[in-house]
């Protein structure tokens, strides 16, 4: 039985393969462009100039004008080249994007960026002004619409103004588990004046900057999650012996800005109550 199968396979290789080769046109970039005319003259990276480097069309696809399957590159295909010797993408499997099912082509496109102009003027789903100031952030905002809304609040990081980019703080190809620095270290890259260590430290400052601040935008000054004094009252109760008048009632002036007295809110070298 095995000998019969061997002879049958050999016969098929000798007689059917030449016939199939004659029916199938030679495959090259020019062959693809006979149908995919939109790709003619398209500027691609030097390493992406071969259609067969990513696509493997079946003979039926070539012979019958588009019928049959063709390998469509996914993230695994991209990482076959962009993973080795590339520390920026080596942790893709741990990233939030990968876990959410996002693929490389969702952001980078296949042959060009995945955002195209509509009617020759407007970008689909993209703020044109942000696209001009920072194309990477504009691309992020097409999915992260909640963050885009916060960027329009009175207090926000200058992303839409072009002073910062989403990738200045976030690594789209990696995740929190693989980051060597935490949130506070990320903030301290720019906000070095409030970074520790301090002799007297404020506990939430040491733990996480986002306990008090929303980094993407807030209706309150200085990116605070809540306006003063409510932000402070989330942890600190107002004591009558220190913040009340002589008859024990609280005065309006004492419930305005806690930082009027406790100015060293990020830590102090001299005062345990963070006044100096």
PDB file of C-alpha atoms in Angstrom:
ATOM      1  CA  UNK A   1       0.000   0.000   0.000  1.00  0.00           C
ATOM      2  CA  UNK A   2       2.775   2.410   0.901  1.00  0.00           C
ATOM      3  CA  UNK A   3       4.577   1.598  -2.337  1.00  0.00           C
ATOM      4  CA  UNK A   4       1.401   2.316  -4.314  1.00  0.00           C
ATOM      5  CA  UNK A   5       0.954   5.696  -2.634  1.00  0.00           C
ATOM      6  CA  UNK A   6       4.588   6.548  -3.285  1.00  0.00           C
ATOM      7  CA  UNK A   7       4.235   5.734  -6.994  1.00  0.00           C
ATOM      8  CA  UNK A   8       0.966   7.694  -7.203  1.00  0.00           C
ATOM      9  CA  UNK A   9       2.583  10.761  -5.629  1.00  0.00           C
ATOM     10  CA  UNK A  10       5.556  10.566  -7.949  1.00  0.00           C
ATOM     11  CA  UNK A  11       3.270  10.256 -10.997  1.00  0.00           C
ATOM     12  CA  UNK A  12       1.275  13.301  -9.916  1.00  0.00           C
ATOM     13  CA  UNK A  13       4.430  15.318  -9.476  1.00  0.00           C
ATOM     14  CA  UNK A  14       5.666  14.415 -12.948  1.00  0.00           C
ATOM     15  CA  UNK A  15       2.392  14.918 -14.850  1.00  0.00           C
ATOM     16  CA  UNK A  16       0.232  17.401 -12.947  1.00  0.00           C
ATOM     17  CA  UNK A  17       2.834  19.895 -11.759  1.00  0.00           C
ATOM     18  CA  UNK A  18       3.955  20.943 -15.286  1.00  0.00           C
ATOM     19  CA  UNK A  19       0.339  21.369 -16.347  1.00  0.00           C
ATOM     20  CA  UNK A  20      -0.442  23.495 -13.331  1.00  0.00           C
ATOM     21  CA  UNK A  21       2.685  25.559 -13.913  1.00  0.00           C
ATOM     22  CA  UNK A  22       1.557  26.241 -17.492  1.00  0.00           C
ATOM     23  CA  UNK A  23      -1.886  27.421 -16.359  1.00  0.00           C
ATOM     24  CA  UNK A  24      -0.547  29.637 -13.588  1.00  0.00           C
ATOM     25  CA  UNK A  25       0.970  32.906 -14.795  1.00  0.00           C
ATOM     26  CA  UNK A  26       4.392  33.861 -13.430  1.00  0.00           C
ATOM     27  CA  UNK A  27       4.016  35.716 -10.159  1.00  0.00           C
ATOM     28  CA  UNK A  28       5.738  39.071  -9.653  1.00  0.00           C
ATOM     29  CA  UNK A  29       4.738  42.539  -8.523  1.00  0.00           C
ATOM     30  CA  UNK A  30       3.737  43.355 -12.091  1.00  0.00           C
ATOM     31  CA  UNK A  31       1.392  40.340 -12.081  1.00  0.00           C
ATOM     32  CA  UNK A  32      -0.388  41.636  -8.979  1.00  0.00           C
ATOM     33  CA  UNK A  33      -0.664  45.135 -10.410  1.00  0.00           C
ATOM     34  CA  UNK A  34      -2.582  43.928 -13.452  1.00  0.00           C
ATOM     35  CA  UNK A  35      -5.618  43.757 -11.156  1.00  0.00           C
ATOM     36  CA  UNK A  36      -4.552  45.753  -8.105  1.00  0.00           C
ATOM     37  CA  UNK A  37      -4.006  48.934 -10.104  1.00  0.00           C
ATOM     38  CA  UNK A  38      -4.340  51.103  -6.984  1.00  0.00           C
ATOM     39  CA  UNK A  39      -0.912  49.858  -5.932  1.00  0.00           C
ATOM     40  CA  UNK A  40       0.846  51.185  -9.024  1.00  0.00           C
ATOM     41  CA  UNK A  41       3.373  53.809  -8.108  1.00  0.00           C
ATOM     42  CA  UNK A  42       2.586  53.401  -4.423  1.00  0.00           C
ATOM     43  CA  UNK A  43       5.492  54.407  -2.220  1.00  0.00           C
ATOM     44  CA  UNK A  44       6.376  51.614   0.166  1.00  0.00           C
ATOM     45  CA  UNK A  45       9.274  50.876   2.460  1.00  0.00           C
ATOM     46  CA  UNK A  46      12.280  49.313   0.774  1.00  0.00           C
ATOM     47  CA  UNK A  47      11.692  46.114   2.728  1.00  0.00           C
ATOM     48  CA  UNK A  48       8.012  46.024   1.702  1.00  0.00           C
ATOM     49  CA  UNK A  49       8.485  46.272  -2.042  1.00  0.00           C
ATOM     50  CA  UNK A  50       7.756  42.598  -2.772  1.00  0.00           C
ATOM     51  CA  UNK A  51       4.087  41.531  -2.751  1.00  0.00           C
ATOM     52  CA  UNK A  52       5.028  37.900  -2.155  1.00  0.00           C
ATOM     53  CA  UNK A  53       6.937  38.821   0.969  1.00  0.00           C
ATOM     54  CA  UNK A  54       3.585  39.022   2.795  1.00  0.00           C
ATOM     55  CA  UNK A  55       1.000  37.555   0.393  1.00  0.00           C
ATOM     56  CA  UNK A  56       0.882  33.987  -0.939  1.00  0.00           C
ATOM     57  CA  UNK A  57      -1.859  33.736  -3.582  1.00  0.00           C
ATOM     58  CA  UNK A  58      -3.197  30.333  -4.612  1.00  0.00           C
ATOM     59  CA  UNK A  59      -2.982  29.374  -8.300  1.00  0.00           C
ATOM     60  CA  UNK A  60      -6.755  29.708  -8.549  1.00  0.00           C
ATOM     61  CA  UNK A  61      -6.499  33.336  -7.415  1.00  0.00           C
ATOM     62  CA  UNK A  62      -4.150  34.097 -10.300  1.00  0.00           C
ATOM     63  CA  UNK A  63      -5.833  32.026 -13.000  1.00  0.00           C
ATOM     64  CA  UNK A  64      -9.465  32.944 -12.343  1.00  0.00           C
ATOM     65  CA  UNK A  65      -8.984  36.629 -11.647  1.00  0.00           C
ATOM     66  CA  UNK A  66      -9.183  36.993  -7.914  1.00  0.00           C
ATOM     67  CA  UNK A  67     -10.952  33.748  -7.000  1.00  0.00           C
ATOM     68  CA  UNK A  68      -9.420  31.590  -4.312  1.00  0.00           C
ATOM     69  CA  UNK A  69      -7.773  32.484  -1.058  1.00  0.00           C
ATOM     70  CA  UNK A  70      -4.724  34.634  -0.459  1.00  0.00           C
ATOM     71  CA  UNK A  71      -2.741  34.961   2.740  1.00  0.00           C
ATOM     72  CA  UNK A  72      -3.600  38.247   4.399  1.00  0.00           C
ATOM     73  CA  UNK A  73      -0.847  39.358   6.786  1.00  0.00           C
ATOM     74  CA  UNK A  74      -1.689  39.459  10.474  1.00  0.00           C
ATOM     75  CA  UNK A  75       0.364  40.555  13.452  1.00  0.00           C
ATOM     76  CA  UNK A  76       2.235  37.238  13.500  1.00  0.00           C
ATOM     77  CA  UNK A  77       3.363  37.802   9.917  1.00  0.00           C
ATOM     78  CA  UNK A  78       4.545  41.315  10.709  1.00  0.00           C
ATOM     79  CA  UNK A  79       6.386  40.195  13.827  1.00  0.00           C
ATOM     80  CA  UNK A  80       8.252  37.577  11.841  1.00  0.00           C
ATOM     81  CA  UNK A  81      10.408  40.464  10.620  1.00  0.00           C
ATOM     82  CA  UNK A  82       9.715  43.212  13.147  1.00  0.00           C
ATOM     83  CA  UNK A  83      10.345  41.213  16.321  1.00  0.00           C
ATOM     84  CA  UNK A  84      13.897  39.985  16.105  1.00  0.00           C
ATOM     85  CA  UNK A  85      16.434  42.704  16.897  1.00  0.00           C
ATOM     86  CA  UNK A  86      13.599  45.107  17.709  1.00  0.00           C
ATOM     87  CA  UNK A  87      13.215  45.820  21.438  1.00  0.00           C
ATOM     88  CA  UNK A  88      10.225  48.093  20.828  1.00  0.00           C
ATOM     89  CA  UNK A  89       7.989  45.236  19.686  1.00  0.00           C
ATOM     90  CA  UNK A  90       9.397  42.229  21.519  1.00  0.00           C
ATOM     91  CA  UNK A  91       6.719  42.496  24.246  1.00  0.00           C
ATOM     92  CA  UNK A  92       3.748  42.823  21.895  1.00  0.00           C
ATOM     93  CA  UNK A  93       2.096  39.689  23.307  1.00  0.00           C
ATOM     94  CA  UNK A  94       1.832  41.387  26.721  1.00  0.00           C
ATOM     95  CA  UNK A  95       0.414  44.654  25.415  1.00  0.00           C
ATOM     96  CA  UNK A  96      -3.133  45.848  26.022  1.00  0.00           C
ATOM     97  CA  UNK A  97      -3.597  46.268  22.275  1.00  0.00           C
ATOM     98  CA  UNK A  98      -2.701  42.653  21.580  1.00  0.00           C
ATOM     99  CA  UNK A  99      -5.007  41.374  24.330  1.00  0.00           C
ATOM    100  CA  UNK A 100      -7.835  43.464  22.861  1.00  0.00           C
ATOM    101  CA  UNK A 101      -7.392  41.807  19.469  1.00  0.00           C
ATOM    102  CA  UNK A 102      -5.820  44.802  17.738  1.00  0.00           C
ATOM    103  CA  UNK A 103      -3.552  43.893  14.830  1.00  0.00           C
ATOM    104  CA  UNK A 104      -0.699  45.789  13.280  1.00  0.00           C
ATOM    105  CA  UNK A 105      -2.725  46.757  10.223  1.00  0.00           C
ATOM    106  CA  UNK A 106      -5.404  48.428  12.396  1.00  0.00           C
ATOM    107  CA  UNK A 107      -2.966  51.273  13.099  1.00  0.00           C
ATOM    108  CA  UNK A 108      -0.319  50.991  10.415  1.00  0.00           C
ATOM    109  CA  UNK A 109      -2.525  49.874   7.557  1.00  0.00           C
ATOM    110  CA  UNK A 110      -1.306  47.315   5.045  1.00  0.00           C
ATOM    111  CA  UNK A 111       0.160  49.392   2.243  1.00  0.00           C
ATOM    112  CA  UNK A 112      -0.341  52.835   3.774  1.00  0.00           C
ATOM    113  CA  UNK A 113      -1.627  54.392   7.047  1.00  0.00           C
ATOM    114  CA  UNK A 114      -5.113  53.196   7.905  1.00  0.00           C
ATOM    115  CA  UNK A 115      -6.585  56.718   7.773  1.00  0.00           C
ATOM    116  CA  UNK A 116      -7.527  58.115   4.392  1.00  0.00           C
ATOM    117  CA  UNK A 117      -8.965  61.401   3.285  1.00  0.00           C
ATOM    118  CA  UNK A 118     -12.667  61.613   2.598  1.00  0.00           C
ATOM    119  CA  UNK A 119     -13.813  63.760  -0.344  1.00  0.00           C
ATOM    120  CA  UNK A 120     -10.244  64.981  -0.640  1.00  0.00           C
ATOM    121  CA  UNK A 121     -10.569  67.211   2.431  1.00  0.00           C
ATOM    122  CA  UNK A 122     -11.534  65.513   5.678  1.00  0.00           C
ATOM    123  CA  UNK A 123      -9.932  62.593   7.484  1.00  0.00           C
ATOM    124  CA  UNK A 124     -12.436  59.950   8.489  1.00  0.00           C
ATOM    125  CA  UNK A 125     -12.800  59.894  12.264  1.00  0.00           C
ATOM    126  CA  UNK A 126      -9.854  62.192  12.870  1.00  0.00           C
ATOM    127  CA  UNK A 127      -9.566  65.742  14.085  1.00  0.00           C
ATOM    128  CA  UNK A 128      -7.788  67.463  11.214  1.00  0.00           C
ATOM    129  CA  UNK A 129      -6.093  69.989  13.485  1.00  0.00           C
ATOM    130  CA  UNK A 130      -4.622  67.250  15.687  1.00  0.00           C
ATOM    131  CA  UNK A 131      -3.571  65.312  12.586  1.00  0.00           C
ATOM    132  CA  UNK A 132      -1.477  68.310  11.529  1.00  0.00           C
ATOM    133  CA  UNK A 133       0.102  68.766  14.969  1.00  0.00           C
ATOM    134  CA  UNK A 134       0.661  65.070  15.774  1.00  0.00           C
ATOM    135  CA  UNK A 135      -0.438  62.304  13.417  1.00  0.00           C
ATOM    136  CA  UNK A 136       0.338  59.555  15.950  1.00  0.00           C
ATOM    137  CA  UNK A 137      -1.941  61.051  18.591  1.00  0.00           C
ATOM    138  CA  UNK A 138      -4.653  61.662  16.003  1.00  0.00           C
ATOM    139  CA  UNK A 139      -4.543  57.979  15.131  1.00  0.00           C
ATOM    140  CA  UNK A 140      -4.853  56.980  18.812  1.00  0.00           C
ATOM    141  CA  UNK A 141      -7.881  59.237  19.244  1.00  0.00           C
ATOM    142  CA  UNK A 142      -9.848  57.401  16.556  1.00  0.00           C
ATOM    143  CA  UNK A 143     -10.321  54.535  19.046  1.00  0.00           C
ATOM    144  CA  UNK A 144      -9.721  56.214  22.403  1.00  0.00           C
ATOM    145  CA  UNK A 145     -12.577  58.684  22.072  1.00  0.00           C
ATOM    146  CA  UNK A 146     -12.946  59.028  25.852  1.00  0.00           C
ATOM    147  CA  UNK A 147      -9.388  60.326  26.048  1.00  0.00           C
ATOM    148  CA  UNK A 148     -10.010  62.619  23.076  1.00  0.00           C
ATOM    149  CA  UNK A 149     -12.926  64.185  24.968  1.00  0.00           C
ATOM    150  CA  UNK A 150     -10.733  64.826  28.008  1.00  0.00           C
ATOM    151  CA  UNK A 151      -8.125  66.503  25.831  1.00  0.00           C
ATOM    152  CA  UNK A 152     -10.690  69.248  25.189  1.00  0.00           C
ATOM    153  CA  UNK A 153     -11.212  69.983  28.887  1.00  0.00           C
ATOM    154  CA  UNK A 154      -9.864  73.239  30.365  1.00  0.00           C
ATOM    155  CA  UNK A 155      -6.901  71.521  32.040  1.00  0.00           C
ATOM    156  CA  UNK A 156      -5.061  69.023  29.850  1.00  0.00           C
ATOM    157  CA  UNK A 157      -1.615  68.032  28.690  1.00  0.00           C
ATOM    158  CA  UNK A 158      -0.692  69.908  25.474  1.00  0.00           C
ATOM    159  CA  UNK A 159      -1.229  66.997  23.101  1.00  0.00           C
ATOM    160  CA  UNK A 160      -3.592  68.660  20.645  1.00  0.00           C
ATOM    161  CA  UNK A 161      -1.326  71.726  20.677  1.00  0.00           C
ATOM    162  CA  UNK A 162       1.629  69.595  19.587  1.00  0.00           C
ATOM    163  CA  UNK A 163       3.625  69.924  22.814  1.00  0.00           C
ATOM    164  CA  UNK A 164       3.316  66.233  23.667  1.00  0.00           C
ATOM    165  CA  UNK A 165       2.304  63.025  21.933  1.00  0.00           C
ATOM    166  CA  UNK A 166       0.422  59.995  23.203  1.00  0.00           C
ATOM    167  CA  UNK A 167       3.573  57.964  22.642  1.00  0.00           C
ATOM    168  CA  UNK A 168       5.504  60.348  24.894  1.00  0.00           C
ATOM    169  CA  UNK A 169       3.914  58.524  27.829  1.00  0.00           C
ATOM    170  CA  UNK A 170       2.448  55.330  26.333  1.00  0.00           C
ATOM    171  CA  UNK A 171       4.180  52.496  24.501  1.00  0.00           C
ATOM    172  CA  UNK A 172       1.607  51.105  22.048  1.00  0.00           C
ATOM    173  CA  UNK A 173       3.630  47.927  21.471  1.00  0.00           C
ATOM    174  CA  UNK A 174       4.140  46.967  25.106  1.00  0.00           C
ATOM    175  CA  UNK A 175       2.223  46.745  28.392  1.00  0.00           C
ATOM    176  CA  UNK A 176       2.409  47.841  31.999  1.00  0.00           C
ATOM    177  CA  UNK A 177       3.695  44.434  33.055  1.00  0.00           C
ATOM    178  CA  UNK A 178       6.822  44.814  30.950  1.00  0.00           C
ATOM    179  CA  UNK A 179       7.511  48.491  31.666  1.00  0.00           C
ATOM    180  CA  UNK A 180      10.576  49.087  33.802  1.00  0.00           C
ATOM    181  CA  UNK A 181       9.171  52.361  35.163  1.00  0.00           C
ATOM    182  CA  UNK A 182       5.887  52.952  36.966  1.00  0.00           C
ATOM    183  CA  UNK A 183       3.402  55.781  36.565  1.00  0.00           C
ATOM    184  CA  UNK A 184       5.246  58.111  38.947  1.00  0.00           C
ATOM    185  CA  UNK A 185       8.558  57.598  37.161  1.00  0.00           C
ATOM    186  CA  UNK A 186       6.809  58.350  33.868  1.00  0.00           C
ATOM    187  CA  UNK A 187       5.421  61.613  35.229  1.00  0.00           C
ATOM    188  CA  UNK A 188       8.758  62.559  36.790  1.00  0.00           C
ATOM    189  CA  UNK A 189      10.406  62.635  33.366  1.00  0.00           C
ATOM    190  CA  UNK A 190       8.811  66.049  32.899  1.00  0.00           C
ATOM    191  CA  UNK A 191       7.691  67.007  36.421  1.00  0.00           C
ATOM    192  CA  UNK A 192      11.058  66.703  38.109  1.00  0.00           C
ATOM    193  CA  UNK A 193      10.305  69.573  40.500  1.00  0.00           C
ATOM    194  CA  UNK A 194       7.683  67.529  42.385  1.00  0.00           C
ATOM    195  CA  UNK A 195       9.468  64.188  42.382  1.00  0.00           C
ATOM    196  CA  UNK A 196      10.986  62.797  45.578  1.00  0.00           C
ATOM    197  CA  UNK A 197      12.414  61.540  47.708  1.00  0.00           C
ATOM    198  CA  UNK A 198      11.346  63.970  50.418  1.00  0.00           C
ATOM    199  CA  UNK A 199      11.998  63.911  54.161  1.00  0.00           C
ATOM    200  CA  UNK A 200       8.233  64.133  54.806  1.00  0.00           C
ATOM    201  CA  UNK A 201       6.288  62.443  52.034  1.00  0.00           C
ATOM    202  CA  UNK A 202       2.630  62.635  51.070  1.00  0.00           C
ATOM    203  CA  UNK A 203       1.390  59.046  50.854  1.00  0.00           C
ATOM    204  CA  UNK A 204      -0.744  59.282  47.662  1.00  0.00           C
ATOM    205  CA  UNK A 205       2.080  61.111  45.896  1.00  0.00           C
ATOM    206  CA  UNK A 206       4.447  58.237  46.591  1.00  0.00           C
ATOM    207  CA  UNK A 207       1.851  55.654  45.588  1.00  0.00           C
ATOM    208  CA  UNK A 208       0.434  56.982  42.312  1.00  0.00           C
ATOM    209  CA  UNK A 209       0.182  60.442  40.762  1.00  0.00           C
ATOM    210  CA  UNK A 210      -3.175  59.541  39.225  1.00  0.00           C
ATOM    211  CA  UNK A 211      -4.699  59.288  42.704  1.00  0.00           C
ATOM    212  CA  UNK A 212      -5.135  63.051  42.561  1.00  0.00           C
ATOM    213  CA  UNK A 213      -4.498  63.906  38.902  1.00  0.00           C
ATOM    214  CA  UNK A 214      -6.126  62.755  35.683  1.00  0.00           C
ATOM    215  CA  UNK A 215      -3.310  62.863  33.107  1.00  0.00           C
ATOM    216  CA  UNK A 216      -5.611  63.121  30.067  1.00  0.00           C
ATOM    217  CA  UNK A 217      -7.615  66.141  31.153  1.00  0.00           C
ATOM    218  CA  UNK A 218      -9.896  67.539  33.811  1.00  0.00           C
ATOM    219  CA  UNK A 219     -12.375  70.390  34.287  1.00  0.00           C
ATOM    220  CA  UNK A 220     -10.404  71.293  37.439  1.00  0.00           C
ATOM    221  CA  UNK A 221      -7.153  73.200  37.644  1.00  0.00           C
ATOM    222  CA  UNK A 222      -3.860  71.294  37.559  1.00  0.00           C
ATOM    223  CA  UNK A 223      -5.523  68.144  36.219  1.00  0.00           C
ATOM    224  CA  UNK A 224      -7.091  67.387  39.601  1.00  0.00           C
ATOM    225  CA  UNK A 225      -9.638  64.590  39.717  1.00  0.00           C
ATOM    226  CA  UNK A 226     -11.829  66.771  41.961  1.00  0.00           C
ATOM    227  CA  UNK A 227     -11.735  70.444  42.840  1.00  0.00           C
ATOM    228  CA  UNK A 228     -10.367  71.525  46.192  1.00  0.00           C
ATOM    229  CA  UNK A 229     -11.200  70.910  48.972  1.00  0.00           C
ATOM    230  CA  UNK A 230     -13.122  67.795  47.886  1.00  0.00           C
ATOM    231  CA  UNK A 231      -9.986  66.225  46.469  1.00  0.00           C
ATOM    232  CA  UNK A 232      -8.305  66.394  49.861  1.00  0.00           C
ATOM    233  CA  UNK A 233     -11.431  65.423  51.787  1.00  0.00           C
ATOM    234  CA  UNK A 234     -11.447  62.056  50.045  1.00  0.00           C
ATOM    235  CA  UNK A 235      -8.755  61.048  52.552  1.00  0.00           C
ATOM    236  CA  UNK A 236      -8.562  63.841  55.174  1.00  0.00           C
ATOM    237  CA  UNK A 237     -11.459  64.660  57.480  1.00  0.00           C
ATOM    238  CA  UNK A 238     -11.711  68.293  58.637  1.00  0.00           C
ATOM    239  CA  UNK A 239     -10.920  68.466  62.349  1.00  0.00           C
ATOM    240  CA  UNK A 240     -12.776  71.066  64.424  1.00  0.00           C
ATOM    241  CA  UNK A 241      -9.812  71.814  66.659  1.00  0.00           C
ATOM    242  CA  UNK A 242      -7.719  73.038  63.735  1.00  0.00           C
ATOM    243  CA  UNK A 243     -10.073  74.187  60.989  1.00  0.00           C
ATOM    244  CA  UNK A 244     -13.109  75.547  62.895  1.00  0.00           C
ATOM    245  CA  UNK A 245     -13.974  78.925  64.383  1.00  0.00           C
ATOM    246  CA  UNK A 246     -14.273  79.568  68.114  1.00  0.00           C
ATOM    247  CA  UNK A 247     -17.827  78.197  68.331  1.00  0.00           C
ATOM    248  CA  UNK A 248     -16.835  74.982  66.540  1.00  0.00           C
ATOM    249  CA  UNK A 249     -18.438  75.733  63.150  1.00  0.00           C
ATOM    250  CA  UNK A 250     -16.533  75.564  59.891  1.00  0.00           C
ATOM    251  CA  UNK A 251     -16.021  78.770  57.965  1.00  0.00           C
ATOM    252  CA  UNK A 252     -16.280  79.054  54.214  1.00  0.00           C
ATOM    253  CA  UNK A 253     -12.744  80.377  53.927  1.00  0.00           C
ATOM    254  CA  UNK A 254     -11.452  77.180  55.501  1.00  0.00           C
ATOM    255  CA  UNK A 255     -13.119  75.032  52.843  1.00  0.00           C
ATOM    256  CA  UNK A 256     -11.608  76.612  49.769  1.00  0.00           C
ATOM    257  CA  UNK A 257      -8.055  75.722  48.793  1.00  0.00           C
ATOM    258  CA  UNK A 258      -6.196  73.425  51.179  1.00  0.00           C
ATOM    259  CA  UNK A 259      -2.960  74.287  49.402  1.00  0.00           C
ATOM    260  CA  UNK A 260      -3.224  77.900  50.616  1.00  0.00           C
ATOM    261  CA  UNK A 261      -1.736  76.566  53.852  1.00  0.00           C
ATOM    262  CA  UNK A 262      -0.458  73.118  52.895  1.00  0.00           C
ATOM    263  CA  UNK A 263       1.571  74.307  49.942  1.00  0.00           C
ATOM    264  CA  UNK A 264       4.127  71.476  49.956  1.00  0.00           C
ATOM    265  CA  UNK A 265       1.507  69.014  48.808  1.00  0.00           C
ATOM    266  CA  UNK A 266       4.014  66.810  46.965  1.00  0.00           C
ATOM    267  CA  UNK A 267       6.346  66.484  49.950  1.00  0.00           C
ATOM    268  CA  UNK A 268       8.424  68.588  52.304  1.00  0.00           C
ATOM    269  CA  UNK A 269      11.942  68.585  53.709  1.00  0.00           C
ATOM    270  CA  UNK A 270      11.042  70.545  56.836  1.00  0.00           C
ATOM    271  CA  UNK A 271       7.373  70.245  57.844  1.00  0.00           C
ATOM    272  CA  UNK A 272       5.478  67.007  58.628  1.00  0.00           C
ATOM    273  CA  UNK A 273       2.131  68.741  57.916  1.00  0.00           C
ATOM    274  CA  UNK A 274       3.442  69.616  54.458  1.00  0.00           C
ATOM    275  CA  UNK A 275       3.148  73.361  54.993  1.00  0.00           C
ATOM    276  CA  UNK A 276       6.513  74.391  53.699  1.00  0.00           C
TER     277      UNK A 276
END
